[in-house]
């Protein structure tokens, strides 16, 4: 195994493009080192991107924020302003693991590890976040929901990696929230996750919404039916019932050591409901 | 009573005992200086790794180690052929530490290597070629008992005939079949306890409640993985540094397996990072010794966390049936139980103890318990804190909770009505001496937690529990240093703060300061045989032995004073840290302090010491009552423990902080067991959750403060009244929390763990039936 | 596999070592540097027994590569006491019997110190959620949480005493923003 710590994107891309065998990016390392330790993965090349300028920065851009690939959950939380603009995204990221994990884990790493249960992903999808993909060819911005394709697999080509994530400026009266269900109070992988963003008009009617569910399919889902269930409403009980039903209907979970099909299906509806209420309150300000 | 005629009456006034000084090993532990199993390294040591079966049940057709042996850096590769069976060894342990022709569970050791570093060792493991023929497996206890189940040990266990209620599959009360069934040969033992006539007893009942229960296997969950460094020299002398609860057990078992004289193997116990019974046997130690013997160098073997879960000794999973009959006023008239425990691939599940403890809290005229010990394709079980008792208590205390609810009786009152007391003939045979169950029930009832008003979706549960506590072989030696301080050598590993307690006891007996006594845990060449630190025996047994050793020393010190004063030995007494003339006739001598006697030891005959060796008896049982409040989220089944109270009888708390610590630690292990912990097996019989991510022990935010009350009903079998306390605290929580959830949302858990999916499904069943 | 040469700072001292790329910082501390105070309980970041601070940030050393710490500063349990003076947390753990077997203790002390340096007035919930990444199997956490809160109380008293002599800026500095995160987590898990 080779370890490299390039100090430019170009150098990193060069290493990844030329590498034979398996390559991995080292940002926070909280997934990579676990996979290496379990023997699941024996990379031929590990590229530490933390020495590349910009990887650890949060930069205001076009009214929103660009978050470097190596920004840890703890740093994201401490920034404060990102959390004010997108509380749902920051609280989702901050749910990943323990305080120790938060000291290292990154949103981009969480996204690219492509676990169906990743906490930051439904929240980023709901926020309309985009991932900046750098590589040997042109740089491109990709909606985050198009990065993960299947458990552990991404749409990235050889030589490519995600250098940052962009959270756009939300319209006025927009609220975001993320909730997850875990068996304990901390430390667990999400059994179900629900990320919701909604925008209201001056009368409190929902004019736009994005609802994303995690851990109930091979990758996080962006559920149009859930958005449709609440757009045009003031999130009254009937709208919430429709939302919950749409979430349960969209869920295609499995039964495993963390939860059953029945449970995940039911709780997807419960969490969608509860997250919507929080997002609505935040939207009203 | 184990005490001789000279022993004074039970002491009730104490100066040192009952205080809370800092423990002697504490500074090393808060600075990271203390050395645990993996913290020791020997010069020139090799790294040892174990190759393990990926199959739950498979014939091992061949093992080709040639490629591994040829890898540069590899110094030894072993299979079972390197550990030939010795006459008189424990064959089950021998097979468990390394498979001999058949892999019996996922993770069963098949071979091992010792190499110059971990990377080479890992590579070497991959080069060992094992040819398996996969066999049918069985991991569920009920399935293993059925005719036609895969037989784990062909020809070893006789097929068993069942009658009526004891059929291999569960029997609902009314369908009593008098047919006989020849079941499979995975049943290693059957145990029966009880007295009276249960059939007659049930006829007197106004209410009968019976249910089936199932619990899954759990692991002790100690944070420190097993680790050891073994060093065998060419002359057959061997050293072993190891984290264990029983260094003498390790010595004797390893010597027996490896065909060594016991005296040639010296075992030094490291500090131990938790055991709870899981470190009362051997796993990697004989393998490390065999590797070292072959390689001619020290070998360090440290288990990974996944190996700890897959390949050490979790406790049994169980399938149980309990029936209790009571009168309208709550008096129990009969109790009956069938317990089926699987103990992994070898006999020895704790079903016998589970059966003995099941109804031990109650005074029953008619009681019967039948227990089955079953083998399956799972790792060989090991003790886990009150082995066998939490499962049966879960079932029994759950049924009692339901009876109380149906009769409209308070949960504590129904237990008070039937509580075992002094003179009760226990359900497992012996008659109780003074015991403290009633005191714990009354203290629980009087506690402020019992009066807290509950809100929506909140409920309160109560459960009681029992553990016998053991005594056993114990040797202690105490040496007087030249400056009057003391060196106390103990043979029982300190797993709960016992060094501090022993120093308190020695200080108490001598009338000196706690700071003048230093306790160490000796190696196996320095003391006589000590049984394992288990069974909540250490404070009782090592405490008793310390008292006797100190009294031995006092006699000798008085003898030196007598010599110095020129008076008869029986004219000297010991008081408040000094030798005094015993009465005016003895002479008007100033007392000789321990420091003064110590300073003159050499001149008066030589160094002064005391010692005591015993197979102790007289341990007293410890009863407990727990009260728990929970809140349930009815839309997700999530449960939150709001309040938890442990009331337990300690007899006499030597160091109250460490007694409280045992109460709290056991309670939280029980909370984990009931809420989230379980062994999750795949269809192929392999363990799916061999790590702390998916084997979910309680984290700090999962539990509230654990309130404790120490009740003291002295045990007449000990000079200070001590009762062991380490184990009882894990017995009540399973039913206590389950009863609380039932009280909160009307759903009774009968399978463990009570995970949210199960609670939610049960709630939906309840709501559907109400609709 | 090519070895990597690393120059770093551990507990204020300059340290150099050579390691394979697949070794974690924990492997390096324990097996190459003989610093066995940080423990391996799981190797996968689930138990916190290996907790250290990396550039002042609480992390699991089993999830940091040995190769990547060059030029950074590491704080381990071995550096927590100052000479023969125990840190107030270490002292309180001892007095409050907040340890039984002691294997998790170094990790808890490093984690608790990290909390109190950011928030000298945590609630019980904040303490519990901050420490959720540190597993203990012996104590049931009760005495650990009490020891941390008692130490915080002592630290606040000491800060108040010294700020009675100095301006109010010291008091304000005692409570920083990261406390909000843990408070949020604790409150919100009611969902």
PDB file of N, CA, C and O in Angstrom, chain B residues 575-611:
ATOM      1  N   UNK B 575      -4.069  -4.226  70.331  1.00  0.00           N
ATOM      2  CA  UNK B 575      -5.134  -3.224  70.335  1.00  0.00           C
ATOM      3  C   UNK B 575      -4.640  -1.968  69.663  1.00  0.00           C
ATOM      4  O   UNK B 575      -3.551  -1.494  69.966  1.00  0.00           O
ATOM      5  N   UNK B 576      -5.461  -1.414  68.754  1.00  0.00           N
ATOM      6  CA  UNK B 576      -5.156  -0.103  68.175  1.00  0.00           C
ATOM      7  C   UNK B 576      -3.734   0.007  67.628  1.00  0.00           C
ATOM      8  O   UNK B 576      -3.026   0.954  67.931  1.00  0.00           O
ATOM      9  N   UNK B 577      -3.306  -1.000  66.906  1.00  0.00           N
ATOM     10  CA  UNK B 577      -2.026  -0.897  66.225  1.00  0.00           C
ATOM     11  C   UNK B 577      -0.820  -1.204  67.100  1.00  0.00           C
ATOM     12  O   UNK B 577       0.313  -0.911  66.710  1.00  0.00           O
ATOM     13  N   UNK B 578      -1.038  -1.774  68.287  1.00  0.00           N
ATOM     14  CA  UNK B 578       0.121  -2.046  69.145  1.00  0.00           C
ATOM     15  C   UNK B 578      -0.108  -3.269  70.016  1.00  0.00           C
ATOM     16  O   UNK B 578      -1.252  -3.652  70.277  1.00  0.00           O
ATOM     17  N   UNK B 579       1.004  -3.854  70.496  1.00  0.00           N
ATOM     18  CA  UNK B 579       0.930  -4.951  71.459  1.00  0.00           C
ATOM     19  C   UNK B 579       0.896  -4.352  72.853  1.00  0.00           C
ATOM     20  O   UNK B 579       1.650  -3.430  73.163  1.00  0.00           O
ATOM     21  N   UNK B 580      -0.048  -4.848  73.652  1.00  0.00           N
ATOM     22  CA  UNK B 580      -0.199  -4.358  75.033  1.00  0.00           C
ATOM     23  C   UNK B 580      -0.112  -5.515  76.007  1.00  0.00           C
ATOM     24  O   UNK B 580      -0.544  -6.623  75.682  1.00  0.00           O
ATOM     25  N   UNK B 581       0.387  -5.243  77.203  1.00  0.00           N
ATOM     26  CA  UNK B 581       0.257  -6.274  78.225  1.00  0.00           C
ATOM     27  C   UNK B 581      -1.225  -6.499  78.493  1.00  0.00           C
ATOM     28  O   UNK B 581      -2.004  -5.544  78.560  1.00  0.00           O
ATOM     29  N   UNK B 582      -1.615  -7.787  78.615  1.00  0.00           N
ATOM     30  CA  UNK B 582      -3.047  -8.092  78.744  1.00  0.00           C
ATOM     31  C   UNK B 582      -3.450  -8.068  80.211  1.00  0.00           C
ATOM     32  O   UNK B 582      -3.606  -9.095  80.841  1.00  0.00           O
ATOM     33  N   UNK B 583      -3.584  -6.891  80.752  1.00  0.00           N
ATOM     34  CA  UNK B 583      -4.007  -6.828  82.158  1.00  0.00           C
ATOM     35  C   UNK B 583      -2.858  -6.406  83.063  1.00  0.00           C
ATOM     36  O   UNK B 583      -1.689  -6.522  82.715  1.00  0.00           O
ATOM     37  N   UNK B 584      -3.198  -5.956  84.268  1.00  0.00           N
ATOM     38  CA  UNK B 584      -2.196  -5.390  85.192  1.00  0.00           C
ATOM     39  C   UNK B 584      -1.158  -6.432  85.616  1.00  0.00           C
ATOM     40  O   UNK B 584       0.021  -6.122  85.785  1.00  0.00           O
ATOM     41  N   UNK B 585      -1.566  -7.689  85.726  1.00  0.00           N
ATOM     42  CA  UNK B 585      -0.639  -8.723  86.188  1.00  0.00           C
ATOM     43  C   UNK B 585       0.494  -8.975  85.213  1.00  0.00           C
ATOM     44  O   UNK B 585       1.540  -9.494  85.600  1.00  0.00           O
ATOM     45  N   UNK B 586       0.274  -8.639  83.947  1.00  0.00           N
ATOM     46  CA  UNK B 586       1.293  -8.929  82.931  1.00  0.00           C
ATOM     47  C   UNK B 586       2.528  -8.058  83.096  1.00  0.00           C
ATOM     48  O   UNK B 586       3.618  -8.424  82.680  1.00  0.00           O
ATOM     49  N   UNK B 587       2.327  -6.885  83.691  1.00  0.00           N
ATOM     50  CA  UNK B 587       3.475  -5.990  83.863  1.00  0.00           C
ATOM     51  C   UNK B 587       3.180  -4.608  83.292  1.00  0.00           C
ATOM     52  O   UNK B 587       2.346  -4.453  82.414  1.00  0.00           O
ATOM     53  N   UNK B 588       3.841  -3.606  83.834  1.00  0.00           N
ATOM     54  CA  UNK B 588       3.558  -2.226  83.427  1.00  0.00           C
ATOM     55  C   UNK B 588       4.376  -1.766  82.240  1.00  0.00           C
ATOM     56  O   UNK B 588       5.050  -0.735  82.288  1.00  0.00           O
ATOM     57  N   UNK B 589       4.316  -2.497  81.117  1.00  0.00           N
ATOM     58  CA  UNK B 589       5.118  -2.144  79.944  1.00  0.00           C
ATOM     59  C   UNK B 589       4.360  -1.171  79.058  1.00  0.00           C
ATOM     60  O   UNK B 589       3.147  -1.237  78.883  1.00  0.00           O
ATOM     61  N   UNK B 590       5.075  -0.230  78.474  1.00  0.00           N
ATOM     62  CA  UNK B 590       4.475   0.633  77.452  1.00  0.00           C
ATOM     63  C   UNK B 590       4.179  -0.217  76.229  1.00  0.00           C
ATOM     64  O   UNK B 590       4.936  -1.118  75.887  1.00  0.00           O
ATOM     65  N   UNK B 591       3.066   0.099  75.541  1.00  0.00           N
ATOM     66  CA  UNK B 591       2.722  -0.679  74.334  1.00  0.00           C
ATOM     67  C   UNK B 591       3.839  -0.599  73.293  1.00  0.00           C
ATOM     68  O   UNK B 591       4.551   0.403  73.215  1.00  0.00           O
ATOM     69  N   UNK B 592       3.980  -1.673  72.542  1.00  0.00           N
ATOM     70  CA  UNK B 592       4.932  -1.698  71.439  1.00  0.00           C
ATOM     71  C   UNK B 592       4.142  -1.558  70.142  1.00  0.00           C
ATOM     72  O   UNK B 592       3.340  -2.420  69.797  1.00  0.00           O
ATOM     73  N   UNK B 593       4.365  -0.461  69.421  1.00  0.00           N
ATOM     74  CA  UNK B 593       3.627  -0.245  68.182  1.00  0.00           C
ATOM     75  C   UNK B 593       4.120  -1.213  67.104  1.00  0.00           C
ATOM     76  O   UNK B 593       5.208  -1.795  67.234  1.00  0.00           O
ATOM     77  N   UNK B 594       3.332  -1.309  66.074  1.00  0.00           N
ATOM     78  CA  UNK B 594       3.701  -2.195  64.964  1.00  0.00           C
ATOM     79  C   UNK B 594       5.042  -1.768  64.371  1.00  0.00           C
ATOM     80  O   UNK B 594       5.867  -2.600  63.994  1.00  0.00           O
ATOM     81  N   UNK B 595       5.291  -0.452  64.344  1.00  0.00           N
ATOM     82  CA  UNK B 595       6.552   0.040  63.792  1.00  0.00           C
ATOM     83  C   UNK B 595       7.733  -0.408  64.675  1.00  0.00           C
ATOM     84  O   UNK B 595       8.786  -0.801  64.170  1.00  0.00           O
ATOM     85  N   UNK B 596       7.496  -0.356  65.993  1.00  0.00           N
ATOM     86  CA  UNK B 596       8.592  -0.733  66.895  1.00  0.00           C
ATOM     87  C   UNK B 596       8.875  -2.228  66.811  1.00  0.00           C
ATOM     88  O   UNK B 596      10.028  -2.669  66.830  1.00  0.00           O
ATOM     89  N   UNK B 597       7.820  -3.010  66.723  1.00  0.00           N
ATOM     90  CA  UNK B 597       8.012  -4.464  66.602  1.00  0.00           C
ATOM     91  C   UNK B 597       8.724  -4.794  65.290  1.00  0.00           C
ATOM     92  O   UNK B 597       9.629  -5.629  65.231  1.00  0.00           O
ATOM     93  N   UNK B 598       8.296  -4.090  64.229  1.00  0.00           N
ATOM     94  CA  UNK B 598       8.912  -4.329  62.923  1.00  0.00           C
ATOM     95  C   UNK B 598      10.397  -4.018  62.943  1.00  0.00           C
ATOM     96  O   UNK B 598      11.227  -4.749  62.408  1.00  0.00           O
ATOM     97  N   UNK B 599      10.734  -2.907  63.594  1.00  0.00           N
ATOM     98  CA  UNK B 599      12.146  -2.491  63.631  1.00  0.00           C
ATOM     99  C   UNK B 599      13.007  -3.524  64.346  1.00  0.00           C
ATOM    100  O   UNK B 599      14.197  -3.661  64.061  1.00  0.00           O
ATOM    101  N   UNK B 600      12.378  -4.268  65.266  1.00  0.00           N
ATOM    102  CA  UNK B 600      13.150  -5.241  66.048  1.00  0.00           C
ATOM    103  C   UNK B 600      12.972  -6.675  65.539  1.00  0.00           C
ATOM    104  O   UNK B 600      13.419  -7.622  66.187  1.00  0.00           O
ATOM    105  N   UNK B 601      12.331  -6.836  64.415  1.00  0.00           N
ATOM    106  CA  UNK B 601      12.012  -8.190  63.943  1.00  0.00           C
ATOM    107  C   UNK B 601      13.247  -9.054  63.774  1.00  0.00           C
ATOM    108  O   UNK B 601      13.312 -10.194  64.240  1.00  0.00           O
ATOM    109  N   UNK B 602      14.232  -8.482  63.102  1.00  0.00           N
ATOM    110  CA  UNK B 602      15.444  -9.268  62.845  1.00  0.00           C
ATOM    111  C   UNK B 602      16.103  -9.706  64.149  1.00  0.00           C
ATOM    112  O   UNK B 602      16.553 -10.828  64.309  1.00  0.00           O
ATOM    113  N   UNK B 603      16.127  -8.794  65.108  1.00  0.00           N
ATOM    114  CA  UNK B 603      16.780  -9.083  66.380  1.00  0.00           C
ATOM    115  C   UNK B 603      15.994 -10.058  67.236  1.00  0.00           C
ATOM    116  O   UNK B 603      16.555 -10.704  68.126  1.00  0.00           O
ATOM    117  N   UNK B 604      14.694 -10.159  66.995  1.00  0.00           N
ATOM    118  CA  UNK B 604      13.881 -11.027  67.857  1.00  0.00           C
ATOM    119  C   UNK B 604      13.549 -12.359  67.192  1.00  0.00           C
ATOM    120  O   UNK B 604      12.690 -13.083  67.673  1.00  0.00           O
ATOM    121  N   UNK B 605      14.170 -12.666  66.094  1.00  0.00           N
ATOM    122  CA  UNK B 605      13.935 -13.982  65.507  1.00  0.00           C
ATOM    123  C   UNK B 605      13.815 -14.006  63.997  1.00  0.00           C
ATOM    124  O   UNK B 605      13.878 -15.062  63.384  1.00  0.00           O
ATOM    125  N   UNK B 606      13.618 -12.850  63.394  1.00  0.00           N
ATOM    126  CA  UNK B 606      13.548 -12.851  61.936  1.00  0.00           C
ATOM    127  C   UNK B 606      12.316 -12.133  61.424  1.00  0.00           C
ATOM    128  O   UNK B 606      11.478 -11.649  62.189  1.00  0.00           O
ATOM    129  N   UNK B 607      12.179 -12.070  60.094  1.00  0.00           N
ATOM    130  CA  UNK B 607      11.057 -11.330  59.490  1.00  0.00           C
ATOM    131  C   UNK B 607       9.719 -11.896  59.954  1.00  0.00           C
ATOM    132  O   UNK B 607       9.580 -13.092  60.202  1.00  0.00           O
ATOM    133  N   UNK B 608       8.733 -11.009  60.044  1.00  0.00           N
ATOM    134  CA  UNK B 608       7.400 -11.375  60.520  1.00  0.00           C
ATOM    135  C   UNK B 608       6.399 -11.431  59.377  1.00  0.00           C
ATOM    136  O   UNK B 608       6.378 -10.550  58.510  1.00  0.00           O
ATOM    137  N   UNK B 609       5.586 -12.474  59.385  1.00  0.00           N
ATOM    138  CA  UNK B 609       4.577 -12.622  58.332  1.00  0.00           C
ATOM    139  C   UNK B 609       3.398 -13.406  58.870  1.00  0.00           C
ATOM    140  O   UNK B 609       3.488 -14.059  59.914  1.00  0.00           O
ATOM    141  N   UNK B 610       2.311 -13.336  58.136  1.00  0.00           N
ATOM    142  CA  UNK B 610       1.148 -14.151  58.463  1.00  0.00           C
ATOM    143  C   UNK B 610       0.594 -14.719  57.180  1.00  0.00           C
ATOM    144  O   UNK B 610       0.808 -14.172  56.105  1.00  0.00           O
ATOM    145  N   UNK B 611      -0.073 -15.840  57.257  1.00  0.00           N
ATOM    146  CA  UNK B 611      -0.671 -16.382  56.040  1.00  0.00           C
ATOM    147  C   UNK B 611      -1.875 -17.234  56.396  1.00  0.00           C
ATOM    148  O   UNK B 611      -2.077 -17.606  57.562  1.00  0.00           O
TER     149      UNK B 611
END
